[in-house]
Amino acid sequence: MPFDSRDYRRQLGFTNQENLKKHFKATDIICINWDKIEQCNQRLKDMFRQINRTVHPSVQWINMDEIDYEIDNAYTIMRENDILPHLNNYGRYPEDLYYNWMRGYIVCKYFAPALARIFNVPEELIRTVGHDSLAEIETFSQSPVADLEIRIDNTIIRLEIQSGYTGVNDIKAHKVREAQRAFRYEQILSYVVHFDLFNGTMAIVDITNIDENSIHWVTRAQMEGQRVFSIPDEAFRWFLPDEPPYYLDILF
């Protein structure tokens, strides 16, 4: 009688081959380094205090304890809802994924007053439209939907907030495709707002109608093998210590 490997695995208690591989290799055992997470939180607090000392006085935060609260509150919600052990995309450590996610989250919070000034809209009218939820692991998938949304006159503009920390500044292909879809079916404009915090600059790139064939695409191994294109140096038109400009004056 032929041997049935599937029945053997079922008797072990596994119907999914990948789950059995993880079980045998013990890669499904995840122990969060909470001490490192706490140190990451402190690094974020220190980092944004440093940034706050360099940006133009008109967009500096008077009380950075408010940013500290945003970090601590987000961390508490994620920990209480057992989010961190499930952050294991592409084999990366949960602590690293947490830190990368939290950096982006706080960039949105910290630069909200600056964006209100740049786009000349009240800060309370900048809507959050991204899919991330602090309490639901399902929404930590890499959604292409933009983070923020504003309305200027009768035009809706979605703002994809990005940040770079090493001088490498890219835009992912799926962001471009989502922008094309949003314009085709909803007449929504899409801008990438990219803060290069390594060099102290910011770019606003209109990706609404980019011709994909005119872009030099590359594949970044450090970005999970995704296709990206580099933001040109000339797109970075706001030096953070300078007074924030009006968006149409720097739109690339």
PDB file of C-alpha atoms in Angstrom:
ATOM      1  CA  MET A   1       0.000   0.000   0.000  1.00  0.00           C
ATOM      2  CA  PRO A   2       1.501   3.350  -1.063  1.00  0.00           C
ATOM      3  CA  PHE A   3       2.479   5.688   1.733  1.00  0.00           C
ATOM      4  CA  ASP A   4       0.237   8.730   2.064  1.00  0.00           C
ATOM      5  CA  SER A   5       2.373  11.674   3.202  1.00  0.00           C
ATOM      6  CA  ARG A   6      -0.658  13.922   3.537  1.00  0.00           C
ATOM      7  CA  ASP A   7      -2.336  11.480   5.886  1.00  0.00           C
ATOM      8  CA  TYR A   8       0.904  11.239   7.865  1.00  0.00           C
ATOM      9  CA  ARG A   9       0.991  15.039   8.248  1.00  0.00           C
ATOM     10  CA  ARG A  10      -2.663  15.059   9.239  1.00  0.00           C
ATOM     11  CA  GLN A  11      -1.905  12.533  11.967  1.00  0.00           C
ATOM     12  CA  LEU A  12       0.788  14.907  13.189  1.00  0.00           C
ATOM     13  CA  GLY A  13      -1.917  17.548  13.385  1.00  0.00           C
ATOM     14  CA  PHE A  14      -1.005  19.565  10.278  1.00  0.00           C
ATOM     15  CA  THR A  15      -2.855  19.987   6.999  1.00  0.00           C
ATOM     16  CA  ASN A  16      -0.675  22.892   5.852  1.00  0.00           C
ATOM     17  CA  GLN A  17       2.843  21.950   4.758  1.00  0.00           C
ATOM     18  CA  GLU A  18       4.339  25.386   5.486  1.00  0.00           C
ATOM     19  CA  ASN A  19       2.966  25.327   9.038  1.00  0.00           C
ATOM     20  CA  LEU A  20       4.590  21.927   9.629  1.00  0.00           C
ATOM     21  CA  LYS A  21       7.921  23.204   8.289  1.00  0.00           C
ATOM     22  CA  LYS A  22       7.758  26.149  10.698  1.00  0.00           C
ATOM     23  CA  HIS A  23       6.825  23.770  13.521  1.00  0.00           C
ATOM     24  CA  PHE A  24       9.792  21.489  12.872  1.00  0.00           C
ATOM     25  CA  LYS A  25      12.191  24.442  12.489  1.00  0.00           C
ATOM     26  CA  ALA A  26      10.644  26.217  15.504  1.00  0.00           C
ATOM     27  CA  THR A  27      10.434  29.405  13.450  1.00  0.00           C
ATOM     28  CA  ASP A  28       6.843  29.832  14.629  1.00  0.00           C
ATOM     29  CA  ILE A  29       8.108  30.550  18.151  1.00  0.00           C
ATOM     30  CA  ILE A  30       8.241  34.325  18.472  1.00  0.00           C
ATOM     31  CA  CYS A  31       9.653  35.959  21.573  1.00  0.00           C
ATOM     32  CA  ILE A  32       9.377  39.735  21.481  1.00  0.00           C
ATOM     33  CA  ASN A  33      12.354  41.647  22.812  1.00  0.00           C
ATOM     34  CA  TRP A  34      10.337  44.116  24.847  1.00  0.00           C
ATOM     35  CA  ASP A  35      13.455  45.832  26.132  1.00  0.00           C
ATOM     36  CA  LYS A  36      14.472  46.618  22.552  1.00  0.00           C
ATOM     37  CA  ILE A  37      10.956  47.900  21.819  1.00  0.00           C
ATOM     38  CA  GLU A  38      11.208  50.267  24.780  1.00  0.00           C
ATOM     39  CA  GLN A  39      14.571  51.460  23.518  1.00  0.00           C
ATOM     40  CA  CYS A  40      13.082  51.991  20.050  1.00  0.00           C
ATOM     41  CA  ASN A  41      10.338  54.128  21.581  1.00  0.00           C
ATOM     42  CA  GLN A  42      12.922  56.225  23.384  1.00  0.00           C
ATOM     43  CA  ARG A  43      14.963  56.563  20.195  1.00  0.00           C
ATOM     44  CA  LEU A  44      11.869  57.888  18.401  1.00  0.00           C
ATOM     45  CA  LYS A  45      11.259  60.421  21.144  1.00  0.00           C
ATOM     46  CA  ASP A  46      14.881  61.575  21.063  1.00  0.00           C
ATOM     47  CA  MET A  47      14.961  61.640  17.265  1.00  0.00           C
ATOM     48  CA  PHE A  48      11.904  63.830  16.872  1.00  0.00           C
ATOM     49  CA  ARG A  49      13.116  66.190  19.570  1.00  0.00           C
ATOM     50  CA  GLN A  50      16.300  66.576  17.532  1.00  0.00           C
ATOM     51  CA  ILE A  51      14.295  67.163  14.350  1.00  0.00           C
ATOM     52  CA  ASN A  52      12.067  69.649  16.156  1.00  0.00           C
ATOM     53  CA  ARG A  53      15.112  71.774  16.994  1.00  0.00           C
ATOM     54  CA  THR A  54      16.086  71.997  13.316  1.00  0.00           C
ATOM     55  CA  VAL A  55      12.797  72.710  11.496  1.00  0.00           C
ATOM     56  CA  HIS A  56      11.564  76.234  10.836  1.00  0.00           C
ATOM     57  CA  PRO A  57      10.142  77.903  13.990  1.00  0.00           C
ATOM     58  CA  SER A  58       6.720  78.278  12.339  1.00  0.00           C
ATOM     59  CA  VAL A  59       6.210  74.489  12.369  1.00  0.00           C
ATOM     60  CA  GLN A  60       8.055  73.539  15.540  1.00  0.00           C
ATOM     61  CA  TRP A  61       6.081  71.808  18.267  1.00  0.00           C
ATOM     62  CA  ILE A  62       6.003  73.839  21.464  1.00  0.00           C
ATOM     63  CA  ASN A  63       5.330  70.791  23.609  1.00  0.00           C
ATOM     64  CA  MET A  64       7.041  67.622  22.434  1.00  0.00           C
ATOM     65  CA  ASP A  65       5.387  65.694  25.269  1.00  0.00           C
ATOM     66  CA  GLU A  66       2.419  65.460  22.886  1.00  0.00           C
ATOM     67  CA  ILE A  67       4.526  63.460  20.430  1.00  0.00           C
ATOM     68  CA  ASP A  68       5.804  61.304  23.293  1.00  0.00           C
ATOM     69  CA  TYR A  69       2.185  60.583  24.181  1.00  0.00           C
ATOM     70  CA  GLU A  70       1.390  59.536  20.596  1.00  0.00           C
ATOM     71  CA  ILE A  71       4.268  57.039  20.710  1.00  0.00           C
ATOM     72  CA  ASP A  72       3.363  55.651  24.131  1.00  0.00           C
ATOM     73  CA  ASN A  73      -0.354  55.458  23.343  1.00  0.00           C
ATOM     74  CA  ALA A  74       0.153  53.659  20.021  1.00  0.00           C
ATOM     75  CA  TYR A  75       2.584  51.224  21.652  1.00  0.00           C
ATOM     76  CA  THR A  76       0.149  50.463  24.506  1.00  0.00           C
ATOM     77  CA  ILE A  77      -2.720  49.752  22.100  1.00  0.00           C
ATOM     78  CA  MET A  78      -0.574  47.476  19.949  1.00  0.00           C
ATOM     79  CA  ARG A  79       0.772  45.585  22.944  1.00  0.00           C
ATOM     80  CA  GLU A  80      -2.634  45.141  24.564  1.00  0.00           C
ATOM     81  CA  ASN A  81      -4.042  43.782  21.284  1.00  0.00           C
ATOM     82  CA  ASP A  82      -1.138  41.354  20.790  1.00  0.00           C
ATOM     83  CA  ILE A  83      -0.138  42.948  17.488  1.00  0.00           C
ATOM     84  CA  LEU A  84       3.643  42.699  17.744  1.00  0.00           C
ATOM     85  CA  PRO A  85       4.057  38.869  17.706  1.00  0.00           C
ATOM     86  CA  HIS A  86       2.249  38.829  14.349  1.00  0.00           C
ATOM     87  CA  LEU A  87       4.572  41.335  12.693  1.00  0.00           C
ATOM     88  CA  ASN A  88       6.775  38.917  10.786  1.00  0.00           C
ATOM     89  CA  ASN A  89       6.479  39.989   7.149  1.00  0.00           C
ATOM     90  CA  TYR A  90       9.128  38.550   4.835  1.00  0.00           C
ATOM     91  CA  GLY A  91      11.016  36.957   7.720  1.00  0.00           C
ATOM     92  CA  ARG A  92      11.969  40.278   9.299  1.00  0.00           C
ATOM     93  CA  TYR A  93      12.074  40.631  13.064  1.00  0.00           C
ATOM     94  CA  PRO A  94       8.898  41.977  14.708  1.00  0.00           C
ATOM     95  CA  GLU A  95      10.940  44.615  16.555  1.00  0.00           C
ATOM     96  CA  ASP A  96      12.274  45.990  13.254  1.00  0.00           C
ATOM     97  CA  LEU A  97       8.840  46.010  11.641  1.00  0.00           C
ATOM     98  CA  TYR A  98       7.400  47.744  14.687  1.00  0.00           C
ATOM     99  CA  TYR A  99      10.093  50.430  14.610  1.00  0.00           C
ATOM    100  CA  ASN A 100       9.676  51.056  10.864  1.00  0.00           C
ATOM    101  CA  TRP A 101       5.898  51.245  11.192  1.00  0.00           C
ATOM    102  CA  MET A 102       6.057  53.541  14.214  1.00  0.00           C
ATOM    103  CA  ARG A 103       8.504  55.890  12.489  1.00  0.00           C
ATOM    104  CA  GLY A 104       6.040  56.363   9.634  1.00  0.00           C
ATOM    105  CA  TYR A 105       3.148  56.772  12.044  1.00  0.00           C
ATOM    106  CA  ILE A 106       4.923  59.511  14.008  1.00  0.00           C
ATOM    107  CA  VAL A 107       6.123  61.281  10.846  1.00  0.00           C
ATOM    108  CA  CYS A 108       2.441  61.733   9.925  1.00  0.00           C
ATOM    109  CA  LYS A 109       1.639  63.047  13.404  1.00  0.00           C
ATOM    110  CA  TYR A 110       4.670  65.304  13.716  1.00  0.00           C
ATOM    111  CA  PHE A 111       4.466  66.944  10.291  1.00  0.00           C
ATOM    112  CA  ALA A 112       0.677  67.427  10.255  1.00  0.00           C
ATOM    113  CA  PRO A 113       0.953  71.145  11.240  1.00  0.00           C
ATOM    114  CA  ALA A 114       3.578  71.678   8.526  1.00  0.00           C
ATOM    115  CA  LEU A 115       1.363  70.006   5.915  1.00  0.00           C
ATOM    116  CA  ALA A 116      -1.575  72.197   6.935  1.00  0.00           C
ATOM    117  CA  ARG A 117       0.596  75.245   6.376  1.00  0.00           C
ATOM    118  CA  ILE A 118       2.050  74.000   3.066  1.00  0.00           C
ATOM    119  CA  PHE A 119      -1.356  73.120   1.611  1.00  0.00           C
ATOM    120  CA  ASN A 120      -3.070  76.097   3.265  1.00  0.00           C
ATOM    121  CA  VAL A 121      -5.820  74.012   4.871  1.00  0.00           C
ATOM    122  CA  PRO A 122      -6.922  73.772   8.515  1.00  0.00           C
ATOM    123  CA  GLU A 123      -5.166  70.878  10.223  1.00  0.00           C
ATOM    124  CA  GLU A 124      -8.480  69.444  11.423  1.00  0.00           C
ATOM    125  CA  LEU A 125      -9.579  69.051   7.791  1.00  0.00           C
ATOM    126  CA  ILE A 126      -6.683  66.730   6.935  1.00  0.00           C
ATOM    127  CA  ARG A 127      -8.385  63.324   6.911  1.00  0.00           C
ATOM    128  CA  THR A 128      -6.714  60.009   7.636  1.00  0.00           C
ATOM    129  CA  VAL A 129      -7.700  57.475   4.978  1.00  0.00           C
ATOM    130  CA  GLY A 130      -5.013  54.780   5.303  1.00  0.00           C
ATOM    131  CA  HIS A 131      -5.988  51.247   6.284  1.00  0.00           C
ATOM    132  CA  ASP A 132      -3.657  50.804   9.254  1.00  0.00           C
ATOM    133  CA  SER A 133      -5.389  50.137  12.565  1.00  0.00           C
ATOM    134  CA  LEU A 134      -3.461  49.909  15.802  1.00  0.00           C
ATOM    135  CA  ALA A 135      -5.691  47.155  17.155  1.00  0.00           C
ATOM    136  CA  GLU A 136      -6.141  44.840  14.132  1.00  0.00           C
ATOM    137  CA  ILE A 137      -3.289  42.797  12.680  1.00  0.00           C
ATOM    138  CA  GLU A 138      -5.182  42.285   9.418  1.00  0.00           C
ATOM    139  CA  THR A 139      -4.754  45.957   8.499  1.00  0.00           C
ATOM    140  CA  PHE A 140      -0.959  45.852   8.759  1.00  0.00           C
ATOM    141  CA  SER A 141      -0.773  44.476   5.242  1.00  0.00           C
ATOM    142  CA  GLN A 142       0.951  46.886   2.900  1.00  0.00           C
ATOM    143  CA  SER A 143      -2.085  48.715   1.611  1.00  0.00           C
ATOM    144  CA  PRO A 144      -1.451  51.008  -1.389  1.00  0.00           C
ATOM    145  CA  VAL A 145      -4.104  53.469  -0.201  1.00  0.00           C
ATOM    146  CA  ALA A 146      -2.654  56.876   0.695  1.00  0.00           C
ATOM    147  CA  ASP A 147      -2.322  57.989   4.305  1.00  0.00           C
ATOM    148  CA  LEU A 148      -4.025  61.403   4.258  1.00  0.00           C
ATOM    149  CA  GLU A 149      -6.608  63.245   2.217  1.00  0.00           C
ATOM    150  CA  ILE A 150      -7.354  66.934   1.765  1.00  0.00           C
ATOM    151  CA  ARG A 151      -9.842  68.924  -0.286  1.00  0.00           C
ATOM    152  CA  ILE A 152      -8.794  72.129  -2.030  1.00  0.00           C
ATOM    153  CA  ASP A 153     -11.743  73.892  -3.648  1.00  0.00           C
ATOM    154  CA  ASN A 154     -13.541  70.948  -5.294  1.00  0.00           C
ATOM    155  CA  THR A 155     -10.451  68.786  -5.766  1.00  0.00           C
ATOM    156  CA  ILE A 156      -9.614  65.824  -3.554  1.00  0.00           C
ATOM    157  CA  ILE A 157      -5.896  65.194  -3.080  1.00  0.00           C
ATOM    158  CA  ARG A 158      -4.519  62.076  -1.430  1.00  0.00           C
ATOM    159  CA  LEU A 159      -1.174  62.406   0.297  1.00  0.00           C
ATOM    160  CA  GLU A 160       1.051  59.361   0.578  1.00  0.00           C
ATOM    161  CA  ILE A 161       3.375  60.235   3.444  1.00  0.00           C
ATOM    162  CA  GLN A 162       6.824  58.687   3.210  1.00  0.00           C
ATOM    163  CA  SER A 163      10.080  59.183   5.059  1.00  0.00           C
ATOM    164  CA  GLY A 164      13.680  58.255   4.378  1.00  0.00           C
ATOM    165  CA  TYR A 165      16.494  57.923   6.882  1.00  0.00           C
ATOM    166  CA  THR A 166      19.539  56.861   4.847  1.00  0.00           C
ATOM    167  CA  GLY A 167      19.443  59.101   1.775  1.00  0.00           C
ATOM    168  CA  VAL A 168      17.635  56.460  -0.318  1.00  0.00           C
ATOM    169  CA  ASN A 169      14.281  57.862  -1.447  1.00  0.00           C
ATOM    170  CA  ASP A 170      12.001  55.667  -3.568  1.00  0.00           C
ATOM    171  CA  ILE A 171       8.392  55.378  -4.673  1.00  0.00           C
ATOM    172  CA  LYS A 172       6.899  51.902  -4.993  1.00  0.00           C
ATOM    173  CA  ALA A 173       5.185  50.724  -8.175  1.00  0.00           C
ATOM    174  CA  HIS A 174       1.962  49.770  -6.426  1.00  0.00           C
ATOM    175  CA  LYS A 175       1.601  53.373  -5.190  1.00  0.00           C
ATOM    176  CA  VAL A 176       1.700  54.546  -8.795  1.00  0.00           C
ATOM    177  CA  ARG A 177      -0.887  51.982  -9.876  1.00  0.00           C
ATOM    178  CA  GLU A 178      -3.221  52.943  -7.032  1.00  0.00           C
ATOM    179  CA  ALA A 179      -2.847  56.634  -7.962  1.00  0.00           C
ATOM    180  CA  GLN A 180      -3.772  55.842 -11.569  1.00  0.00           C
ATOM    181  CA  ARG A 181      -6.829  53.889 -10.408  1.00  0.00           C
ATOM    182  CA  ALA A 182      -7.958  56.666  -8.038  1.00  0.00           C
ATOM    183  CA  PHE A 183      -7.768  59.259 -10.802  1.00  0.00           C
ATOM    184  CA  ARG A 184      -9.379  57.083 -13.471  1.00  0.00           C
ATOM    185  CA  TYR A 185     -12.395  56.088 -11.388  1.00  0.00           C
ATOM    186  CA  GLU A 186     -12.703  58.827  -8.758  1.00  0.00           C
ATOM    187  CA  GLN A 187     -10.854  61.867 -10.235  1.00  0.00           C
ATOM    188  CA  ILE A 188      -8.680  61.986  -7.118  1.00  0.00           C
ATOM    189  CA  LEU A 189      -5.166  63.443  -7.358  1.00  0.00           C
ATOM    190  CA  SER A 190      -2.307  61.627  -5.618  1.00  0.00           C
ATOM    191  CA  TYR A 191       0.857  63.205  -4.269  1.00  0.00           C
ATOM    192  CA  VAL A 192       3.762  61.479  -2.553  1.00  0.00           C
ATOM    193  CA  VAL A 193       5.021  63.695   0.279  1.00  0.00           C
ATOM    194  CA  HIS A 194       8.494  62.382   1.059  1.00  0.00           C
ATOM    195  CA  PHE A 195      10.523  63.593   4.024  1.00  0.00           C
ATOM    196  CA  ASP A 196      14.223  62.856   3.581  1.00  0.00           C
ATOM    197  CA  LEU A 197      15.191  63.159   7.227  1.00  0.00           C
ATOM    198  CA  PHE A 198      18.772  62.113   6.507  1.00  0.00           C
ATOM    199  CA  ASN A 199      19.320  65.259   4.437  1.00  0.00           C
ATOM    200  CA  GLY A 200      16.681  67.518   6.004  1.00  0.00           C
ATOM    201  CA  THR A 201      14.573  67.999   2.874  1.00  0.00           C
ATOM    202  CA  MET A 202      11.078  67.283   1.603  1.00  0.00           C
ATOM    203  CA  ALA A 203       9.612  66.592  -1.839  1.00  0.00           C
ATOM    204  CA  ILE A 204       6.049  66.567  -3.121  1.00  0.00           C
ATOM    205  CA  VAL A 205       5.749  64.352  -6.200  1.00  0.00           C
ATOM    206  CA  ASP A 206       2.581  64.218  -8.297  1.00  0.00           C
ATOM    207  CA  ILE A 207       2.100  60.542  -9.210  1.00  0.00           C
ATOM    208  CA  THR A 208      -1.441  60.961 -10.554  1.00  0.00           C
ATOM    209  CA  ASN A 209      -0.643  60.472 -14.231  1.00  0.00           C
ATOM    210  CA  ILE A 210       2.920  59.165 -14.360  1.00  0.00           C
ATOM    211  CA  ASP A 211       3.767  57.270 -17.531  1.00  0.00           C
ATOM    212  CA  GLU A 212       5.166  54.018 -16.152  1.00  0.00           C
ATOM    213  CA  ASN A 213       7.119  53.409 -19.358  1.00  0.00           C
ATOM    214  CA  SER A 214       9.102  56.608 -18.835  1.00  0.00           C
ATOM    215  CA  ILE A 215      10.334  55.570 -15.386  1.00  0.00           C
ATOM    216  CA  HIS A 216      13.557  53.745 -14.637  1.00  0.00           C
ATOM    217  CA  TRP A 217      12.320  50.966 -12.387  1.00  0.00           C
ATOM    218  CA  VAL A 218      14.632  48.981 -10.133  1.00  0.00           C
ATOM    219  CA  THR A 219      14.051  46.125  -7.704  1.00  0.00           C
ATOM    220  CA  ARG A 220      15.106  46.757  -4.116  1.00  0.00           C
ATOM    221  CA  ALA A 221      15.981  43.641  -2.132  1.00  0.00           C
ATOM    222  CA  GLN A 222      15.705  45.655   1.099  1.00  0.00           C
ATOM    223  CA  MET A 223      12.142  46.591   0.133  1.00  0.00           C
ATOM    224  CA  GLU A 224      10.913  42.993  -0.144  1.00  0.00           C
ATOM    225  CA  GLY A 225      11.889  42.828  -3.814  1.00  0.00           C
ATOM    226  CA  GLN A 226       9.399  45.486  -4.861  1.00  0.00           C
ATOM    227  CA  ARG A 227       9.771  47.564  -8.011  1.00  0.00           C
ATOM    228  CA  VAL A 228      10.538  51.189  -7.212  1.00  0.00           C
ATOM    229  CA  PHE A 229      11.864  54.349  -8.812  1.00  0.00           C
ATOM    230  CA  SER A 230      14.100  56.904  -7.148  1.00  0.00           C
ATOM    231  CA  ILE A 231      12.826  60.395  -6.429  1.00  0.00           C
ATOM    232  CA  PRO A 232      15.115  62.820  -8.329  1.00  0.00           C
ATOM    233  CA  ASP A 233      17.287  65.107  -6.226  1.00  0.00           C
ATOM    234  CA  GLU A 234      15.717  68.158  -7.872  1.00  0.00           C
ATOM    235  CA  ALA A 235      12.308  67.170  -6.466  1.00  0.00           C
ATOM    236  CA  PHE A 236      13.457  67.995  -2.928  1.00  0.00           C
ATOM    237  CA  ARG A 237      12.564  71.665  -2.777  1.00  0.00           C
ATOM    238  CA  TRP A 238      11.889  72.343   0.897  1.00  0.00           C
ATOM    239  CA  PHE A 239      14.886  72.451   3.216  1.00  0.00           C
ATOM    240  CA  LEU A 240      13.303  71.844   6.619  1.00  0.00           C
ATOM    241  CA  PRO A 241      15.051  74.725   8.448  1.00  0.00           C
ATOM    242  CA  ASP A 242      13.564  77.149   5.879  1.00  0.00           C
ATOM    243  CA  GLU A 243      10.060  78.580   5.979  1.00  0.00           C
ATOM    244  CA  PRO A 244       7.555  76.059   4.565  1.00  0.00           C
ATOM    245  CA  PRO A 245       6.599  76.941   0.974  1.00  0.00           C
ATOM    246  CA  TYR A 246       3.206  76.756  -0.719  1.00  0.00           C
ATOM    247  CA  TYR A 247       2.776  73.331  -2.281  1.00  0.00           C
ATOM    248  CA  LEU A 248       2.272  74.557  -5.861  1.00  0.00           C
ATOM    249  CA  ASP A 249       5.644  76.289  -5.701  1.00  0.00           C
ATOM    250  CA  ILE A 250       7.478  73.002  -5.030  1.00  0.00           C
ATOM    251  CA  LEU A 251       5.232  70.385  -6.665  1.00  0.00           C
ATOM    252  CA  PHE A 252       7.316  68.070  -8.841  1.00  0.00           C
TER     253      PHE A 252
END
